[in-house]
Short mmCIF file of C-alpha atoms in Angstrom, two decimals:
data_model
loop_
_atom_site.label_atom_id
_atom_site.label_comp_id
_atom_site.label_asym_id
_atom_site.label_seq_id
_atom_site.Cartn_x
_atom_site.Cartn_y
_atom_site.Cartn_z
CA MET J 1 404.68 0.54 102.14
CA LEU J 2 404.72 -0.34 98.59
CA ARG J 3 401.70 -0.28 96.42
CA PHE J 4 401.78 -2.07 93.18
CA ASP J 5 399.15 -1.40 90.63
CA VAL J 6 399.24 -4.11 88.09
CA LEU J 7 397.15 -3.63 85.06
CA LEU J 8 396.69 -6.81 83.15
CA TYR J 9 394.72 -7.10 79.90
CA VAL J 10 394.02 -10.59 78.85
CA GLU J 11 393.23 -11.28 75.17
CA ASN J 12 392.08 -14.73 73.94
CA VAL J 13 393.92 -16.91 76.35
CA SER J 14 393.86 -20.65 75.30
CA VAL J 15 394.18 -23.55 77.62
CA PRO J 16 397.64 -24.94 77.03
CA LYS J 17 396.39 -28.57 76.98
CA LYS J 18 393.28 -30.43 75.84
CA MET J 19 390.58 -30.67 78.40
CA ARG J 20 387.88 -33.39 78.18
CA GLY J 21 384.31 -32.09 78.37
CA ARG J 22 381.47 -33.90 80.15
CA THR J 23 379.16 -35.95 77.83
CA PRO J 24 375.46 -35.03 78.15
CA ARG J 25 373.28 -37.66 79.81
CA TRP J 26 370.76 -37.65 76.98
CA LEU J 27 373.45 -38.84 74.60
CA TRP J 28 374.16 -41.93 76.67
CA VAL J 29 370.44 -42.63 77.04
CA GLY J 30 369.98 -42.31 73.30
CA ALA J 31 372.94 -44.56 72.57
CA GLY J 32 371.66 -47.21 74.96
CA SER J 33 368.16 -47.10 73.50
CA GLY J 34 369.57 -47.32 70.00
CA ALA J 35 371.65 -50.34 70.97
CA LEU J 36 368.58 -52.08 72.37
CA LEU J 37 366.58 -51.27 69.26
CA ALA J 38 369.38 -52.56 67.05
CA LEU J 39 369.51 -55.79 69.05
CA ALA J 40 365.73 -56.19 68.89
CA ALA J 41 365.65 -55.54 65.14
CA LEU J 42 368.48 -57.99 64.56
CA SER J 43 366.72 -60.66 66.64
CA ALA J 44 363.49 -60.07 64.71
CA ALA J 45 365.38 -60.39 61.41
CA LEU J 46 366.97 -63.68 62.45
CA ALA J 47 363.70 -65.11 63.80
CA TRP J 48 361.37 -63.53 61.23
CA THR J 49 360.19 -66.83 59.73
CA SER J 50 359.21 -68.19 63.15
CA ILE J 51 357.53 -64.92 64.12
CA PHE J 52 355.57 -64.84 60.86
CA ASP J 53 354.54 -68.50 61.11
CA SER J 54 353.30 -68.01 64.66
CA ALA J 55 351.29 -64.92 63.73
CA LEU J 56 349.83 -66.66 60.67
CA ALA J 57 348.86 -69.72 62.71
CA ASN J 58 346.99 -67.50 65.16
CA GLN J 59 345.12 -65.81 62.31
CA LEU J 60 344.11 -69.07 60.63
CA ALA J 61 343.08 -70.92 63.79
CA LEU J 62 339.38 -71.70 64.17
CA THR J 63 337.89 -69.98 67.20
CA PRO J 64 334.28 -68.88 67.79
CA ASN J 65 335.07 -65.24 66.98
CA SER J 66 337.90 -65.54 64.47
CA ARG J 67 337.74 -64.25 60.93
CA SER J 68 338.88 -67.66 59.73
CA PHE J 69 335.86 -69.28 61.38
CA ARG J 70 333.42 -66.80 59.83
CA THR J 71 334.83 -67.49 56.39
CA TRP J 72 334.79 -71.24 56.96
CA VAL J 73 331.36 -71.66 58.51
CA ALA J 74 329.54 -69.96 55.60
CA PRO J 75 331.81 -69.51 52.54
CA SER J 76 330.97 -66.52 50.38
CA VAL J 77 332.96 -67.68 47.35
CA PRO J 78 330.54 -68.78 44.57
CA LEU J 79 330.68 -72.55 44.07
CA TYR J 80 329.51 -74.18 40.86
CA PHE J 81 328.92 -77.89 40.51
CA ASP J 82 329.01 -79.15 36.90
CA ILE J 83 327.73 -82.59 35.88
CA TYR J 84 328.49 -84.25 32.54
CA PHE J 85 326.43 -87.32 31.59
CA PHE J 86 327.41 -89.99 29.09
CA ASN J 87 324.47 -90.72 26.79
CA TRP J 88 324.46 -94.33 25.58
CA THR J 89 323.48 -94.18 21.89
CA ASN J 90 323.59 -97.90 20.95
CA SER J 91 322.25 -99.64 24.04
CA GLU J 92 319.98 -101.91 21.98
CA LYS J 93 323.06 -103.50 20.35
CA PHE J 94 324.85 -104.34 23.59
CA PRO J 95 326.78 -106.60 24.19
CA GLU J 96 327.41 -107.32 20.50
CA GLU J 97 328.74 -103.78 20.07
CA LYS J 98 330.75 -101.92 22.65
CA PRO J 99 328.93 -98.93 24.16
CA ASN J 100 329.10 -95.68 22.22
CA LEU J 101 328.98 -92.79 24.68
CA VAL J 102 328.33 -89.13 23.90
CA GLN J 103 329.06 -86.54 26.56
CA LEU J 104 326.18 -84.22 27.52
CA GLY J 105 326.42 -81.08 29.63
CA PRO J 106 327.50 -79.43 31.68
CA TYR J 107 324.40 -79.32 33.84
CA ARG J 108 325.46 -76.52 36.15
CA PHE J 109 324.28 -76.08 39.71
CA LEU J 110 325.04 -73.23 42.09
CA GLU J 111 326.11 -74.78 45.37
CA LYS J 112 325.61 -73.05 48.69
CA ARG J 113 327.46 -74.62 51.56
CA LYS J 114 327.48 -74.03 55.28
CA HIS J 115 328.72 -75.85 58.35
CA VAL J 116 326.05 -76.45 60.97
CA ASN J 117 325.71 -78.10 64.39
CA VAL J 118 329.12 -76.69 65.27
CA THR J 119 330.41 -78.00 68.62
CA TRP J 120 333.72 -76.96 70.18
CA HIS J 121 335.85 -79.50 72.04
CA ASP J 122 338.39 -77.41 73.92
CA ASN J 123 339.74 -80.42 75.80
CA ASN J 124 341.33 -81.87 72.64
CA GLY J 125 341.48 -78.82 70.38
CA THR J 126 338.85 -79.92 67.86
CA VAL J 127 335.55 -78.70 66.46
CA ALA J 128 332.73 -80.98 65.28
CA TYR J 129 330.19 -80.11 62.59
CA ARG J 130 328.08 -81.29 59.69
CA THR J 131 328.06 -79.82 56.20
CA GLN J 132 324.79 -78.80 54.58
CA ARG J 133 324.84 -78.31 50.81
CA SER J 134 322.08 -76.82 48.70
CA TRP J 135 322.07 -77.00 44.90
CA TYR J 136 320.18 -74.72 42.50
CA PHE J 137 320.06 -75.45 38.79
CA ASP J 138 321.57 -72.67 36.67
CA GLU J 139 319.96 -73.22 33.28
CA SER J 140 321.48 -70.10 31.72
CA SER J 141 325.00 -71.42 32.29
CA SER J 142 324.18 -75.02 31.41
CA ASN J 143 324.47 -76.81 28.10
CA GLY J 144 321.18 -78.64 28.37
CA THR J 145 318.05 -78.72 30.51
CA LEU J 146 316.77 -81.00 33.23
CA GLN J 147 314.18 -82.25 30.73
CA ASP J 148 316.86 -83.85 28.55
CA ASN J 149 316.30 -87.56 28.00
CA ILE J 150 319.41 -89.60 28.80
CA THR J 151 320.06 -93.28 28.18
CA THR J 152 322.45 -94.87 30.61
CA LEU J 153 323.22 -98.14 32.35
CA ASN J 154 320.46 -99.42 34.63
CA GLY J 155 322.08 -98.75 38.00
CA ILE J 156 319.49 -100.68 40.03
CA ALA J 157 319.85 -103.89 38.02
CA ALA J 158 323.65 -103.53 37.90
CA SER J 159 323.81 -103.13 41.67
CA ALA J 160 321.54 -106.11 42.28
CA VAL J 161 323.62 -108.38 40.05
CA TYR J 162 326.87 -107.17 41.61
CA ARG J 163 325.61 -107.87 45.12
CA SER J 164 324.57 -111.37 44.07
CA ARG J 165 328.03 -112.46 42.90
CA PHE J 166 328.62 -114.39 46.13
CA TRP J 167 325.09 -115.78 46.40
CA GLY J 168 324.18 -119.38 45.85
CA PHE J 169 322.62 -120.79 42.69
CA LEU J 170 319.02 -120.61 43.92
CA GLN J 171 319.34 -117.03 45.14
CA GLN J 172 320.84 -115.92 41.85
CA LYS J 173 318.07 -117.64 39.91
CA GLY J 174 315.54 -115.89 42.13
CA LEU J 175 317.11 -112.56 41.22
CA ALA J 176 317.03 -113.50 37.53
CA MET J 177 313.30 -114.17 37.82
CA GLY J 178 312.77 -110.83 39.57
CA LEU J 179 314.62 -108.97 36.82
CA ALA J 180 312.48 -110.66 34.19
CA MET J 181 309.26 -110.14 36.15
CA PHE J 182 309.80 -106.40 36.44
CA ASN J 183 311.02 -106.13 32.85
CA GLN J 184 314.45 -104.87 33.84
CA LYS J 185 316.80 -104.03 30.99
CA ILE J 186 320.51 -103.37 30.75
CA ALA J 187 319.80 -99.70 29.97
CA VAL J 188 317.28 -97.12 31.15
CA SER J 189 316.17 -93.83 29.60
CA LYS J 190 315.26 -91.12 32.09
CA LEU J 191 315.07 -87.36 32.34
CA ALA J 192 318.14 -85.59 33.65
CA ARG J 193 316.22 -84.33 36.68
CA GLU J 194 315.18 -87.90 37.53
CA LEU J 195 318.71 -89.22 37.27
CA LEU J 196 320.01 -86.39 39.44
CA PHE J 197 318.13 -85.04 42.47
CA GLU J 198 314.50 -85.95 41.85
CA GLY J 199 314.87 -89.71 41.53
CA TYR J 200 312.47 -92.20 39.96
CA ASP J 201 310.39 -95.14 41.17
CA ASP J 202 311.49 -98.68 40.43
CA GLN J 203 309.64 -101.89 41.25
CA LEU J 204 312.83 -103.88 41.81
CA LEU J 205 313.96 -101.34 44.40
CA ASN J 206 310.60 -101.55 46.14
CA LEU J 207 310.84 -105.35 46.19
CA ALA J 208 314.35 -105.22 47.67
CA LYS J 209 313.13 -102.95 50.45
CA SER J 210 310.34 -105.36 51.33
CA LEU J 211 312.64 -108.38 51.65
CA PRO J 212 314.71 -109.20 54.76
CA SER J 213 318.19 -107.71 54.69
CA SER J 214 319.60 -111.22 55.09
CA THR J 215 318.15 -111.98 51.66
CA THR J 216 319.22 -108.85 49.81
CA GLY J 217 322.35 -107.96 51.74
CA GLY J 218 320.73 -104.70 52.86
CA ALA J 219 318.94 -102.43 50.38
CA PRO J 220 319.77 -98.72 50.33
CA PRO J 221 317.44 -96.76 52.67
CA VAL J 222 315.70 -94.84 49.86
CA ASP J 223 312.32 -95.06 48.14
CA LYS J 224 313.54 -93.75 44.77
CA PHE J 225 316.69 -94.04 42.73
CA GLY J 226 318.71 -91.01 41.67
CA TRP J 227 322.43 -90.39 41.80
CA PHE J 228 321.94 -87.36 44.07
CA TYR J 229 318.56 -88.29 45.50
CA GLU J 230 317.99 -86.90 49.03
CA ARG J 231 321.34 -85.11 49.00
CA ASN J 232 319.96 -81.61 48.53
CA ASN J 233 319.97 -79.82 51.91
CA SER J 234 320.91 -83.05 53.66
CA LEU J 235 323.07 -83.05 56.78
CA ASP J 236 324.18 -86.63 56.20
CA THR J 237 325.88 -86.40 52.80
CA ASP J 238 329.36 -85.74 54.20
CA GLY J 239 328.56 -87.13 57.63
CA TYR J 240 329.75 -86.08 61.06
CA MET J 241 333.19 -84.47 60.96
CA GLU J 242 335.56 -83.58 63.79
CA VAL J 243 338.63 -81.56 62.83
CA THR J 244 341.47 -79.71 64.52
CA THR J 245 341.08 -76.02 65.30
CA GLY J 246 344.77 -75.20 64.85
CA ARG J 247 344.98 -73.47 68.23
CA ALA J 248 347.45 -75.98 69.67
CA ALA J 249 351.10 -75.40 68.84
CA GLY J 250 352.27 -77.24 65.76
CA THR J 251 348.77 -78.11 64.50
CA ILE J 252 346.95 -77.11 61.32
CA PRO J 253 343.25 -76.22 61.33
CA GLY J 254 340.79 -78.45 59.53
CA GLN J 255 342.70 -81.75 59.80
CA ILE J 256 340.22 -84.58 60.20
CA MET J 257 340.29 -86.53 63.46
CA ARG J 258 336.91 -88.28 63.37
CA TRP J 259 334.44 -89.13 60.64
CA ASN J 260 330.97 -90.42 61.49
CA TYR J 261 332.15 -90.72 65.10
CA GLU J 262 335.00 -93.07 64.17
CA ASP J 263 338.73 -92.34 64.42
CA HIS J 264 339.37 -94.59 61.43
CA ILE J 265 337.70 -95.54 58.14
CA PRO J 266 335.65 -98.69 58.80
CA TYR J 267 335.59 -99.83 55.17
CA TYR J 268 339.30 -100.55 54.91
CA GLU J 269 342.08 -102.14 56.91
CA GLY J 270 345.67 -101.29 57.75
CA GLU J 271 347.08 -98.00 56.51
CA CYS J 272 344.07 -97.47 54.26
CA ALA J 273 341.85 -97.13 57.35
CA GLN J 274 343.75 -94.11 58.64
CA LEU J 275 342.11 -90.70 58.59
CA ALA J 276 344.39 -88.00 57.21
CA GLY J 277 344.24 -84.59 55.59
CA SER J 278 341.51 -81.98 55.47
CA ALA J 279 338.29 -81.74 53.50
CA GLY J 280 340.05 -79.37 51.12
CA GLU J 281 339.36 -76.19 53.09
CA PHE J 282 342.69 -75.95 54.92
CA MET J 283 346.04 -76.94 53.44
CA PRO J 284 349.43 -77.47 55.11
CA ARG J 285 351.80 -74.50 55.05
CA ASN J 286 355.44 -74.30 53.96
CA LEU J 287 354.90 -76.70 51.07
CA THR J 288 357.76 -77.89 48.87
CA GLU J 289 358.09 -79.87 45.68
CA GLU J 290 358.54 -83.00 47.79
CA SER J 291 355.32 -82.45 49.75
CA LEU J 292 352.33 -84.76 49.43
CA LEU J 293 349.00 -83.01 49.81
CA PRO J 294 346.47 -85.23 51.65
CA MET J 295 342.76 -84.64 51.24
CA PHE J 296 339.88 -86.59 52.76
CA VAL J 297 336.98 -87.05 50.31
CA PRO J 298 333.75 -88.22 52.00
CA ASP J 299 332.24 -89.40 48.70
CA LEU J 300 335.22 -91.73 48.27
CA CYS J 301 335.33 -92.67 51.96
CA ARG J 302 339.10 -92.30 51.89
CA THR J 303 342.06 -89.96 51.78
CA VAL J 304 343.72 -89.22 48.45
CA TYR J 305 347.24 -87.83 48.08
CA MET J 306 348.13 -85.19 45.53
CA GLU J 307 351.69 -84.87 44.24
CA TYR J 308 353.60 -81.82 43.07
CA VAL J 309 353.42 -81.45 39.28
CA ASP J 310 354.18 -77.83 38.41
CA THR J 311 354.86 -74.25 39.51
CA GLY J 312 353.03 -71.25 38.12
CA GLU J 313 351.88 -67.71 38.82
CA GLN J 314 348.45 -66.20 39.29
CA ASP J 315 347.97 -62.44 39.65
CA GLY J 316 351.49 -61.95 40.97
CA LEU J 317 351.40 -64.89 43.39
CA THR J 318 353.54 -67.95 42.81
CA PHE J 319 351.81 -71.29 43.41
CA ASN J 320 352.68 -74.96 43.58
CA LYS J 321 350.33 -77.22 41.68
CA TYR J 322 349.49 -80.57 43.26
CA ALA J 323 347.42 -83.15 41.39
CA LEU J 324 346.18 -86.72 41.45
CA THR J 325 348.61 -88.57 39.21
CA GLN J 326 348.85 -92.04 37.78
CA ARG J 327 350.53 -93.19 40.98
CA SER J 328 347.55 -91.96 43.02
CA PHE J 329 345.36 -94.58 41.30
CA ASP J 330 347.85 -97.40 40.79
CA ASN J 331 346.54 -100.87 41.48
CA SER J 332 348.22 -103.31 43.83
CA SER J 333 350.66 -104.61 41.22
CA SER J 334 352.12 -101.13 40.69
CA SER J 335 351.71 -99.78 44.24
CA PRO J 336 351.41 -102.53 46.86
CA SER J 337 350.42 -99.91 49.47
CA ASN J 338 347.11 -99.47 47.61
CA THR J 339 346.15 -103.14 48.05
CA CYS J 340 344.11 -102.43 51.17
CA PHE J 341 341.81 -100.14 49.14
CA CYS J 342 340.78 -102.93 46.78
CA ASN J 343 338.42 -104.78 49.14
CA GLY J 344 339.64 -108.03 47.64
CA GLU J 345 339.02 -106.88 44.06
CA CYS J 346 342.02 -105.01 42.67
CA ALA J 347 341.05 -104.24 39.11
CA TRP J 348 342.62 -101.94 36.57
CA SER J 349 345.16 -99.28 37.36
CA GLY J 350 343.67 -95.80 37.62
CA VAL J 351 340.55 -97.00 39.44
CA MET J 352 339.29 -96.57 43.01
CA ASN J 353 336.89 -99.17 44.37
CA VAL J 354 334.34 -97.35 46.56
CA SER J 355 331.68 -100.08 46.57
CA ALA J 356 332.17 -100.77 50.28
CA CYS J 357 330.85 -97.33 51.27
CA ARG J 358 328.11 -97.22 48.64
CA PHE J 359 325.79 -99.92 50.00
CA GLY J 360 327.66 -102.59 48.07
CA SER J 361 326.87 -101.07 44.67
CA PRO J 362 329.49 -101.60 41.93
CA ALA J 363 330.73 -98.00 42.19
CA PHE J 364 334.26 -97.37 40.97
CA MET J 365 335.75 -93.89 40.70
CA THR J 366 338.26 -92.64 38.15
CA LEU J 367 339.34 -89.36 36.70
CA PRO J 368 337.12 -88.14 33.82
CA HIS J 369 337.43 -90.06 30.57
CA PHE J 370 339.71 -92.58 32.35
CA LEU J 371 342.59 -90.08 32.53
CA HIS J 372 345.69 -91.85 33.95
CA GLY J 373 343.77 -95.13 33.74
CA ASP J 374 344.62 -98.46 32.20
CA PRO J 375 344.30 -98.14 28.37
CA GLN J 376 342.03 -101.19 28.37
CA LEU J 377 339.34 -99.13 30.09
CA ARG J 378 339.02 -96.87 27.03
CA GLU J 379 339.19 -99.77 24.59
CA LEU J 380 335.94 -101.26 25.91
CA VAL J 381 333.87 -98.16 25.07
CA THR J 382 333.91 -95.42 22.45
CA GLY J 383 333.74 -91.73 23.24
CA MET J 384 336.50 -91.40 25.83
CA GLN J 385 338.87 -88.51 25.09
CA PRO J 386 341.07 -87.87 28.14
CA ASP J 387 342.60 -84.39 28.31
CA PRO J 388 344.90 -83.46 31.22
CA ASP J 389 343.89 -79.79 31.00
CA ALA J 390 340.17 -80.53 31.15
CA HIS J 391 340.06 -83.68 33.26
CA SER J 392 342.79 -83.52 35.92
CA PHE J 393 342.16 -83.11 39.65
CA TYR J 394 344.43 -80.44 41.13
CA PHE J 395 344.97 -77.80 43.78
CA ALA J 396 347.09 -74.72 42.99
CA VAL J 397 348.33 -73.62 46.42
CA GLU J 398 350.40 -70.65 47.59
CA PRO J 399 353.14 -72.76 49.20
CA LYS J 400 354.13 -70.55 52.14
CA LEU J 401 350.63 -69.64 53.28
CA GLY J 402 348.93 -72.91 52.30
CA VAL J 403 346.03 -71.06 50.65
CA PRO J 404 344.41 -72.64 47.55
CA LEU J 405 344.27 -70.15 44.68
CA ASP J 406 342.70 -72.38 42.03
CA VAL J 407 340.96 -75.71 42.55
CA ALA J 408 339.62 -78.20 40.04
CA ALA J 409 338.00 -81.20 41.72
CA ARG J 410 336.94 -83.78 39.14
CA PHE J 411 335.81 -87.39 39.43
CA GLN J 412 333.99 -89.86 37.22
CA LEU J 413 331.49 -92.44 38.44
CA ASN J 414 331.59 -95.82 36.75
CA LEU J 415 329.69 -99.05 37.36
CA TYR J 416 331.47 -102.38 37.24
CA LEU J 417 330.05 -105.07 34.97
CA GLU J 418 330.98 -108.73 34.82
CA PRO J 419 329.20 -111.77 33.36
CA SER J 420 326.93 -113.88 35.58
CA GLU J 421 326.13 -117.34 34.24
CA ASN J 422 323.01 -117.73 36.37
CA ILE J 423 321.44 -114.38 35.50
CA GLY J 424 320.37 -114.19 31.87
CA LEU J 425 320.41 -110.39 31.65
CA TYR J 426 324.12 -110.40 32.48
CA GLU J 427 325.15 -113.73 31.04
CA ASP J 428 327.10 -112.32 28.07
CA VAL J 429 328.23 -108.89 29.27
CA PRO J 430 331.98 -108.18 29.16
CA ARG J 431 334.03 -107.43 32.23
CA MET J 432 334.31 -103.66 32.09
CA LEU J 433 333.78 -100.31 33.77
CA PHE J 434 330.78 -98.45 32.39
CA PRO J 435 331.07 -94.61 32.60
CA ILE J 436 327.93 -92.94 33.97
CA PHE J 437 328.84 -89.29 34.53
CA TRP J 438 331.63 -87.08 35.75
CA VAL J 439 331.53 -84.02 37.97
CA GLU J 440 333.62 -80.90 38.19
CA GLN J 441 333.88 -78.23 40.85
CA ARG J 442 336.07 -75.22 40.07
CA VAL J 443 336.96 -72.62 42.68
CA LYS J 444 339.11 -69.52 42.17
CA VAL J 445 339.80 -67.00 44.90
CA GLU J 446 338.40 -63.53 44.38
CA ASP J 447 340.47 -60.46 43.49
CA ASP J 448 340.22 -58.84 46.93
CA VAL J 449 341.53 -62.03 48.53
CA ILE J 450 344.39 -62.14 46.02
CA ALA J 451 345.33 -58.55 46.92
CA GLU J 452 345.33 -59.40 50.61
CA LEU J 453 347.44 -62.50 50.03
CA ARG J 454 349.97 -60.47 48.04
CA LEU J 455 350.30 -58.09 50.98
CA VAL J 456 350.74 -60.93 53.46
CA ARG J 457 353.31 -62.58 51.24
CA ALA J 458 355.19 -59.27 50.84
CA ILE J 459 355.31 -58.90 54.62
CA PHE J 460 356.88 -62.34 54.87
CA ASP J 461 359.32 -61.80 52.00
CA TRP J 462 360.53 -58.36 53.08
CA GLY J 463 359.86 -58.27 56.81
CA GLY J 464 363.17 -59.91 57.72
CA THR J 465 365.07 -57.61 55.37
CA VAL J 466 363.39 -54.51 56.82
CA CYS J 467 364.28 -55.63 60.34
CA ALA J 468 367.89 -56.29 59.31
CA CYS J 469 368.15 -52.84 57.69
CA ALA J 470 366.65 -51.24 60.79
CA ALA J 471 369.20 -53.06 62.94
CA LEU J 472 372.00 -51.77 60.69
CA VAL J 473 370.73 -48.17 60.84
CA PHE J 474 370.42 -48.26 64.63
CA ALA J 475 373.88 -49.80 64.92
CA ILE J 476 375.40 -47.04 62.76
CA LEU J 477 373.69 -44.32 64.80
CA VAL J 478 374.85 -45.87 68.07
CA THR J 479 378.41 -46.13 66.75
CA MET J 480 378.41 -42.49 65.64
CA ALA J 481 377.03 -41.32 68.97
CA THR J 482 379.55 -43.36 70.94
CA CYS J 483 382.46 -42.08 68.88
CA TRP J 484 381.34 -38.48 69.34
CA ALA J 485 380.93 -38.96 73.08
CA ARG J 486 384.42 -40.43 73.46
CA LYS J 487 386.20 -37.80 71.29
CA PRO J 488 388.50 -35.33 73.21
CA HIS J 489 387.38 -31.68 72.89
CA THR J 490 389.57 -28.45 72.92
CA ILE J 491 388.10 -25.86 75.23
CA LYS J 492 388.79 -22.20 74.36
CA LYS J 493 387.90 -19.32 76.60
CA GLU J 494 388.14 -15.58 76.14
CA SER J 495 389.86 -15.40 79.45
CA LEU J 496 390.73 -17.53 82.38
CA PHE J 497 389.34 -14.78 84.55
CA GLU J 498 386.31 -12.65 84.54
CA LYS J 499 386.80 -9.89 82.04
CA PRO J 500 385.34 -6.42 82.52
CA LYS J 501 383.69 -4.69 79.68
CA ASP J 502 386.91 -2.75 78.83
CA GLU J 503 389.74 -4.49 80.67
CA ALA J 504 390.67 -6.88 83.43
CA GLU J 505 392.39 -5.33 86.37
CA LEU J 506 394.27 -7.13 89.05
CA LYS J 507 395.37 -5.22 92.08
CA LEU J 508 397.76 -6.69 94.56
CA ASN J 509 398.07 -4.81 97.83
CA PRO J 510 400.68 -5.87 100.31
CA ILE J 511 399.50 -6.34 103.80
#
């Protein structure tokens, strides 16, 4: 019987070939999660504009509890309403001498505005309301007082003569007698407060109210005359408005759908009767240099369209500037599409005829000092000095967000004069537009709003880039993890067998 004692000492034995190790499960889970995150980040980067637009639309939509609604229903931004009168210094020499007009003002009023009688119409995605405005005279910021005496055109007599232009001979002679009986003159001198909100009594107005409407054509429903009489705190100044809430896909909040319960403008026909735009509180988003900015102006009873004129920067935000230009006021000969606004009387270029919605008064609107108007308008009076910087009507809007940063709303009221052979007071007057006053409302967003807008704009500008970078980082990490998992590994062992503390011993005993 043979006994073999084999003593074997094994030192650092290497596997003669490469052996593949098993990849940990956590590595595969991490790689898969990273791949999903990379795909999600890449998708977000590619669709960032759509994602941002959708989120912005939800934020701006008008809902009963939205921040947008709270800001809209009772604006906290200070609003100032400036009025500039034209004082007629040579009225006693008219019509031999053309009117010499001297600008007075501004008479500044603090305006507080709120939307009341708010009614939600969920069935068609609109909200109805009325606007209540309150004005408070700010004497410290004004250049003049409400006790200033101002000489201007007699608006009551001018309106009566204008309404009589289609009357018969006997009716016109009757009006001529009434003007003489009540000692009506071409001009009147009144206090600023009387011409504005307080109003003043007039016998001719009282007579018109006492006569049948078939005789007068319908007198205005007021007992005094003032350019803003009964407007303070009134719910009827702007009328009933129904606008979109912006909750429906593809819609913008604040776009007018109904005005005074009508879905069209009853004073005009054709395209001019269409309601379009907002009341200036909500603007379209994603504006370009080719965009037209529509705005519905209740005082004009129509929509006006602003055109792109410039690009600028305010407090780090780039804006597009849209303004009423010469084309906005072209007459029918220059812009045939404006013919339906004329009400049969297309006059000078640069003029808007709003007589139809002002009880038939000869009210014509222009930009201050006849800016962008026919040169003949300025030749018939002295004192007009148009300045684009001081007299233009514009909105400076952040184009992506559609948020107005700086607004200057300016209009001038003029009364139309023309000779009337049967009315002695107006027998020799020239055909002209007589400037009465012009108004200005400036609004600039506050610093905290600017800071918030900068942040929102930065999110839009860089959000897609951040998502793309995140997708790239995740993709790199996934690639590195995958490569490491697939790499062959060399396995080294101290021994293929269990090694004792001092040596490995193998004993083979034959059976």
